[in-house]
PDB file of C-alpha atoms in Angstrom:
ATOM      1  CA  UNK Z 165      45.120  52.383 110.003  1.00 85.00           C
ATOM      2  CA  UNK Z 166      44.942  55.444 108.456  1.00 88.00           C
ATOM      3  CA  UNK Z 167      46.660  57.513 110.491  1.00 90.00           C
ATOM      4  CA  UNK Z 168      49.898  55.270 110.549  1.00 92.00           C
ATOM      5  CA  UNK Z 169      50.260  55.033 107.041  1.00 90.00           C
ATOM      6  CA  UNK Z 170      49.903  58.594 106.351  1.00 93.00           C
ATOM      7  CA  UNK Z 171      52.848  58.828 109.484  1.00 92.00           C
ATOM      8  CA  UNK Z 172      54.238  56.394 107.719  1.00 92.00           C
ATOM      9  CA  UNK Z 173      54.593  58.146 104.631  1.00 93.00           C
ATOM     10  CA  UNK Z 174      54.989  61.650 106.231  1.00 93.00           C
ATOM     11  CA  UNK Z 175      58.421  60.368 108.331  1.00 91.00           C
ATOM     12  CA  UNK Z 176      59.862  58.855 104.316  1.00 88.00           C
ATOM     13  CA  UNK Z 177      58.929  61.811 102.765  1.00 92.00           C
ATOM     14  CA  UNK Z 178      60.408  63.869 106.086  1.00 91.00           C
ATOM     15  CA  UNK Z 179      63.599  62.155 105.601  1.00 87.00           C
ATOM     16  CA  UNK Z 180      63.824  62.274 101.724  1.00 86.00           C
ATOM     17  CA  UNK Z 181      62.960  66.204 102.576  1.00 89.00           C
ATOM     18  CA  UNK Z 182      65.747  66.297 104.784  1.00 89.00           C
ATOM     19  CA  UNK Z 183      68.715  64.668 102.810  1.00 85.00           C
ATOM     20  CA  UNK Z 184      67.417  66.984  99.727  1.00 85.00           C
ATOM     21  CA  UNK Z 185      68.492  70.097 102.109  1.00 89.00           C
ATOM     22  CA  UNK Z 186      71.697  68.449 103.119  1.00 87.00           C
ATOM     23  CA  UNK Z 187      72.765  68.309  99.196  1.00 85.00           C
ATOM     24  CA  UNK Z 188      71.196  71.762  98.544  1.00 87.00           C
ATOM     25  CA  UNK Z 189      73.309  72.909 101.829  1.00 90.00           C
ATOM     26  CA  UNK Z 190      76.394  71.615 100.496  1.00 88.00           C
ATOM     27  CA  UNK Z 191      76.257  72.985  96.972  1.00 88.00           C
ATOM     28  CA  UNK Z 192      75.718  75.813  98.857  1.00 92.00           C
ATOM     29  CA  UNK Z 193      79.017  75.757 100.407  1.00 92.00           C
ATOM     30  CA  UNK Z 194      80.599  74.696  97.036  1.00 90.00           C
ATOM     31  CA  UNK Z 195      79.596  77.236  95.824  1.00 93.00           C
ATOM     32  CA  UNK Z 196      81.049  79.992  98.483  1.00 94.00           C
ATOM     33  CA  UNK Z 197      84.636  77.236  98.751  1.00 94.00           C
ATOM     34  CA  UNK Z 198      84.876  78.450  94.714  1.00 94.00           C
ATOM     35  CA  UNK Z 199      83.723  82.002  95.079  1.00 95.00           C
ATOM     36  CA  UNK Z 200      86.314  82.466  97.687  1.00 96.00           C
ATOM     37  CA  UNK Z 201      89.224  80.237  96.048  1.00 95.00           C
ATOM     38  CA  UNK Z 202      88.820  81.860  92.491  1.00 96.00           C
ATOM     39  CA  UNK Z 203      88.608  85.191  94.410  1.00 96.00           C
ATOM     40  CA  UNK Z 204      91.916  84.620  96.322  1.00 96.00           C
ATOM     41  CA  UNK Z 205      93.665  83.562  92.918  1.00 96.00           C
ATOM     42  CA  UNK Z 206      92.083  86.497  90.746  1.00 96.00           C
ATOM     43  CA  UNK Z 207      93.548  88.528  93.728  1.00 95.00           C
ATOM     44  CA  UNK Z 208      97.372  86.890  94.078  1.00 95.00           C
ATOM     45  CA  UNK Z 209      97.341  87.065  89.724  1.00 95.00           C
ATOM     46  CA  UNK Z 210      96.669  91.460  90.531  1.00 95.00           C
ATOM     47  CA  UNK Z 211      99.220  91.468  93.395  1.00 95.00           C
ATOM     48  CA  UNK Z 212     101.731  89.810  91.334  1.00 94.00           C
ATOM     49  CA  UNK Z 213     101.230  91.895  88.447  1.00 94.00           C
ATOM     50  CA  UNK Z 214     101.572  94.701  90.637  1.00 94.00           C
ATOM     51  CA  UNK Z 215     105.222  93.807  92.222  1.00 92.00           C
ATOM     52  CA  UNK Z 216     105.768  92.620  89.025  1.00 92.00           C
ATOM     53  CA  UNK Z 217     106.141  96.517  87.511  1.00 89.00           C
ATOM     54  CA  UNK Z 218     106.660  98.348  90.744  1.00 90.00           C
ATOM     55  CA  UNK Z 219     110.047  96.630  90.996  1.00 87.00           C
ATOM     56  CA  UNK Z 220     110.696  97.232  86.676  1.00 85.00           C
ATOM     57  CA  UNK Z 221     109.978 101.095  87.275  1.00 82.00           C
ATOM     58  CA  UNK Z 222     113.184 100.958  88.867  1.00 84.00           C
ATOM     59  CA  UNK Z 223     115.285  98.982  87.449  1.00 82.00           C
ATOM     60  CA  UNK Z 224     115.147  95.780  90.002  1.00 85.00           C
ATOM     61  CA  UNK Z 225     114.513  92.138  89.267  1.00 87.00           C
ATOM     62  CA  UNK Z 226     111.586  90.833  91.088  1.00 85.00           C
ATOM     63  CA  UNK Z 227     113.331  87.548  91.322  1.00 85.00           C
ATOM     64  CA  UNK Z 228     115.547  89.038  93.766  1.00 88.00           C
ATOM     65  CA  UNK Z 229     112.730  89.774  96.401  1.00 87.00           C
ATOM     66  CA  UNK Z 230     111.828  86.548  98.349  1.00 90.00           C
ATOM     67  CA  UNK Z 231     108.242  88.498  98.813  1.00 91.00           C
ATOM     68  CA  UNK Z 232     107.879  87.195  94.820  1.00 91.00           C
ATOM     69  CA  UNK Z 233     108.768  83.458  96.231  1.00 91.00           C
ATOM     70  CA  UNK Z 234     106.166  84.157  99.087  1.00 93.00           C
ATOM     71  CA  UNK Z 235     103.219  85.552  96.575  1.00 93.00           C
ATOM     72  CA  UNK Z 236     103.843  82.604  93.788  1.00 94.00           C
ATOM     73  CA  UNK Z 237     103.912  79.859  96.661  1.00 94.00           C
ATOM     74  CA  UNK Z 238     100.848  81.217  97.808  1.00 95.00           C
ATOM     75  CA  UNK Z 239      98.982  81.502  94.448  1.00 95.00           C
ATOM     76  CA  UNK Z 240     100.106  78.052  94.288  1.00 95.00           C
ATOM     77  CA  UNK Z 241      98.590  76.693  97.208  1.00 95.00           C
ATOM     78  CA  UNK Z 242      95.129  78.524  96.106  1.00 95.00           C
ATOM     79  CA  UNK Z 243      95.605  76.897  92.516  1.00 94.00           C
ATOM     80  CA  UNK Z 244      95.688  73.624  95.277  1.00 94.00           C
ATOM     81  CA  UNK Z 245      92.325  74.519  96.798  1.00 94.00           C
ATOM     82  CA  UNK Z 246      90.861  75.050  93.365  1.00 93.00           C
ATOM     83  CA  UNK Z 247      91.541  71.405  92.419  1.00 91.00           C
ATOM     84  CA  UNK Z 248      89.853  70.263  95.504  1.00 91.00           C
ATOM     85  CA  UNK Z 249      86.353  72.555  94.743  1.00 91.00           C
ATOM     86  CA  UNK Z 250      86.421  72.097  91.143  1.00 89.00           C
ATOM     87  CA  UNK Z 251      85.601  69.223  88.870  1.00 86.00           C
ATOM     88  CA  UNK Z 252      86.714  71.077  86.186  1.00 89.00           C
ATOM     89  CA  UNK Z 253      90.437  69.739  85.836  1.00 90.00           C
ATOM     90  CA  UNK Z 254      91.048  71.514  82.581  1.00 94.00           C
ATOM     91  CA  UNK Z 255      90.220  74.930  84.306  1.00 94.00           C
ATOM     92  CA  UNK Z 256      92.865  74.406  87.045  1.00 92.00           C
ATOM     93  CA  UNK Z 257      95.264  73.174  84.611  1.00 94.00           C
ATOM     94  CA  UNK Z 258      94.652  76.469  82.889  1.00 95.00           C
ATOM     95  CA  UNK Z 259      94.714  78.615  85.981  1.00 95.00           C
ATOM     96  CA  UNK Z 260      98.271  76.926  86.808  1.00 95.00           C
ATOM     97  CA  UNK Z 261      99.557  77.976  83.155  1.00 95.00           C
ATOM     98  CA  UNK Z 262      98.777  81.358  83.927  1.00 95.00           C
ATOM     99  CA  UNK Z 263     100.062  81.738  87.457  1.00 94.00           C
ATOM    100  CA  UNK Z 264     103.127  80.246  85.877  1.00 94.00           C
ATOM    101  CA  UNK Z 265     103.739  83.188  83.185  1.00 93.00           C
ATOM    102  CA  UNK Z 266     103.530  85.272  85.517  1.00 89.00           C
ATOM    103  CA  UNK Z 267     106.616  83.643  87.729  1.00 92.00           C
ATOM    104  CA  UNK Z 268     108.305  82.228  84.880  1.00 91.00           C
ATOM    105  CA  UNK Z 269     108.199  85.582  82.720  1.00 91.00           C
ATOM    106  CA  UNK Z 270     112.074  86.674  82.788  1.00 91.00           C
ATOM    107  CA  UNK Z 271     110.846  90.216  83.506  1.00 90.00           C
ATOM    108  CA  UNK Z 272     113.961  91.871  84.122  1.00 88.00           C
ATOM    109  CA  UNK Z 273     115.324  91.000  81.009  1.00 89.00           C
ATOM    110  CA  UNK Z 274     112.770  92.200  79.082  1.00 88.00           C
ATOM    111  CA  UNK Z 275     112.276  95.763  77.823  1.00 90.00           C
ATOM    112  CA  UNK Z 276     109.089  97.815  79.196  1.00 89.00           C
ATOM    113  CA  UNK Z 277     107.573  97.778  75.623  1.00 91.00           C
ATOM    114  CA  UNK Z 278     107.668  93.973  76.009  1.00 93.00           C
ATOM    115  CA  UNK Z 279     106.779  93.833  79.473  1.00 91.00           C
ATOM    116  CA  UNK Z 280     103.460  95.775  78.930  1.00 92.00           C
ATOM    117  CA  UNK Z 281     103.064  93.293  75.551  1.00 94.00           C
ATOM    118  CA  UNK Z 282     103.011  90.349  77.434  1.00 94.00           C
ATOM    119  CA  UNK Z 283     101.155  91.901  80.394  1.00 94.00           C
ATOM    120  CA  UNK Z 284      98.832  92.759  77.779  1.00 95.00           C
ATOM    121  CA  UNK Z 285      98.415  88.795  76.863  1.00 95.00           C
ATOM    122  CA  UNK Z 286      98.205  87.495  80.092  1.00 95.00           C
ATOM    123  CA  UNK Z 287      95.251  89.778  81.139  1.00 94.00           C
ATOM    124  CA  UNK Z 288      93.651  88.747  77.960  1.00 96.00           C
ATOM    125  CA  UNK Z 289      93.898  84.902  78.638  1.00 96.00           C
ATOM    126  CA  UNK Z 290      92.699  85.683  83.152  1.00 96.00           C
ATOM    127  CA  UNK Z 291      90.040  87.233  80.965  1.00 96.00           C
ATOM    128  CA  UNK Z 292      89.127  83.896  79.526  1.00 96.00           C
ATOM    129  CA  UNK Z 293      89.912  82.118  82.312  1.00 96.00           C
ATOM    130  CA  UNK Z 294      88.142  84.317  84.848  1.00 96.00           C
ATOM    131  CA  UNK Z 295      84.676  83.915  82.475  1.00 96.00           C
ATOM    132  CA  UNK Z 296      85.275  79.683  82.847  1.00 95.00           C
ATOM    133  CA  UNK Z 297      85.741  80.519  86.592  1.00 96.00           C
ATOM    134  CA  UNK Z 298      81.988  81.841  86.661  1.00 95.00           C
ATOM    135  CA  UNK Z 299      80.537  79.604  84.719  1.00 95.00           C
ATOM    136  CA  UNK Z 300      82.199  76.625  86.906  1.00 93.00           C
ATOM    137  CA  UNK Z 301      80.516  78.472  89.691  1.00 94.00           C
ATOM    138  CA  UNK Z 302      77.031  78.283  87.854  1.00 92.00           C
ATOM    139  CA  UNK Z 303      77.334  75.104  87.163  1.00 88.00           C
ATOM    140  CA  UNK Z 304      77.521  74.277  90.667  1.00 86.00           C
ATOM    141  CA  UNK Z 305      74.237  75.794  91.088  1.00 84.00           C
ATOM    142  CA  UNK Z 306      71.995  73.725  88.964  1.00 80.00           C
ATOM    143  CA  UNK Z 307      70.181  70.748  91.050  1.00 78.00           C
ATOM    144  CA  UNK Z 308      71.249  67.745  88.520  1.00 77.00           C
ATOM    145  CA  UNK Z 309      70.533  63.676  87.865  1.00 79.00           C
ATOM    146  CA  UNK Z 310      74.145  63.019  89.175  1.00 78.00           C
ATOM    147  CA  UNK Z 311      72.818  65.212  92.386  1.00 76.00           C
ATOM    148  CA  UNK Z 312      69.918  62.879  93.021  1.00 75.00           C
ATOM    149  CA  UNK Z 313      71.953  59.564  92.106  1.00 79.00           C
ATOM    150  CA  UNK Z 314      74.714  61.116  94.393  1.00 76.00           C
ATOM    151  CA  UNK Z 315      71.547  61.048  97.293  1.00 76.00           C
ATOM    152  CA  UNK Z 316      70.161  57.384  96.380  1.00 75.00           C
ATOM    153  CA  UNK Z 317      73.655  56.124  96.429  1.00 75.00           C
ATOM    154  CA  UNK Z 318      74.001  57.012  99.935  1.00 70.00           C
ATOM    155  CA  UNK Z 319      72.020  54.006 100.539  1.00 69.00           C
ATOM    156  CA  UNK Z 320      74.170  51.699  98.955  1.00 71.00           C
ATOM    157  CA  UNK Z 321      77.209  50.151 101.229  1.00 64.00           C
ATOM    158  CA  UNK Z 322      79.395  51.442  98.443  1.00 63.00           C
ATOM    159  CA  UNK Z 323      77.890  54.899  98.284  1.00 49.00           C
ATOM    160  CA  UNK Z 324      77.577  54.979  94.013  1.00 49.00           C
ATOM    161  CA  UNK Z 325      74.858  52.991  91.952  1.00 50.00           C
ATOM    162  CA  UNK Z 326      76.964  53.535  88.875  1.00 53.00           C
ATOM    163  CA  UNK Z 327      79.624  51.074  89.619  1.00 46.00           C
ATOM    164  CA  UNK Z 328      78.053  48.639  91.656  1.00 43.00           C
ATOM    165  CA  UNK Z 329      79.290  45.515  88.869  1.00 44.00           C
ATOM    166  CA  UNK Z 330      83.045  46.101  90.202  1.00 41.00           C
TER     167      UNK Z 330
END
């Protein structure tokens, strides 16, 4: 009798072990998703900044090279993935305001003195937002009470405990 209650309690506490894993595996990847989205954004913001003055040094707009089209629509799309790995809406709404300086910024009309000004500003606030960026990506390491009620309401048919009146 014994010996099937303690297999008993050894296959619950084996499964309980296991699902624990499973959540600890995917903050795991939540973790690398953010990493390599705020990565990929941090990265477009430099190559941006980059055509940006290259084409000012001599005397072009950078609105006349579709390449700015193709680096804005692709900082866009990683802005996209961000709001999928983050719950942090106010941090993507953020990251968007930037990325949109940066395309919306008439820098051709501007004079270099200005340019560099408002360069100046906008690496300032990726500053900011770069420092929310890591700490979104520490918060996803911390093992929480929403984790664990996120585990027990797997067992529910409608997968939360928290809204089981509706």
């Amino acid at each position: 009798m014994v010996a099937i209650f303690t297999l008993l309690i050894g296959g619950v506490l084996g499964f309980f072990l296991h699902i624990l894993t499973m959540k600890i595996n995917f903050k795991q990847r939540t973790i690398d998703n953010k990493i390599k989205v705020y990565a990929s954004i941090i990265g477009q913001w430099v190559q941006m900044r980059n055509f940006i003055f290259s084409k000012l040094r001599i005397n072009l707009n950078p609105y006349d090279d579709p390449a700015f089209d193709s680096m804005y629509g692709q900082s866009q799309a990683f802005i996209g993935d961000a709001l999928l790995v983050s719950e942090d809406a106010e941090l993507a709404e953020k990251i968007n305001d930037l990325n949109e300086k940066f395309y919306r910024t008439d820098w051709a009309s501007l004079l270099m003195e200005k340019c560099n000004e408002i360069m100046e500003g906008i690496k300032k606030e990726a500053w900011d937002i770069i420092g929310r960026m890591r700490e979104d990506v520490k918060d996803s390491t911390r093992f929480e009470l929403g984790d664990l009620l996120h585990i027990i309401g797997g067992f529910r048919r409608n997968g939360t405990i928290k809204n089981s009146i509706t």
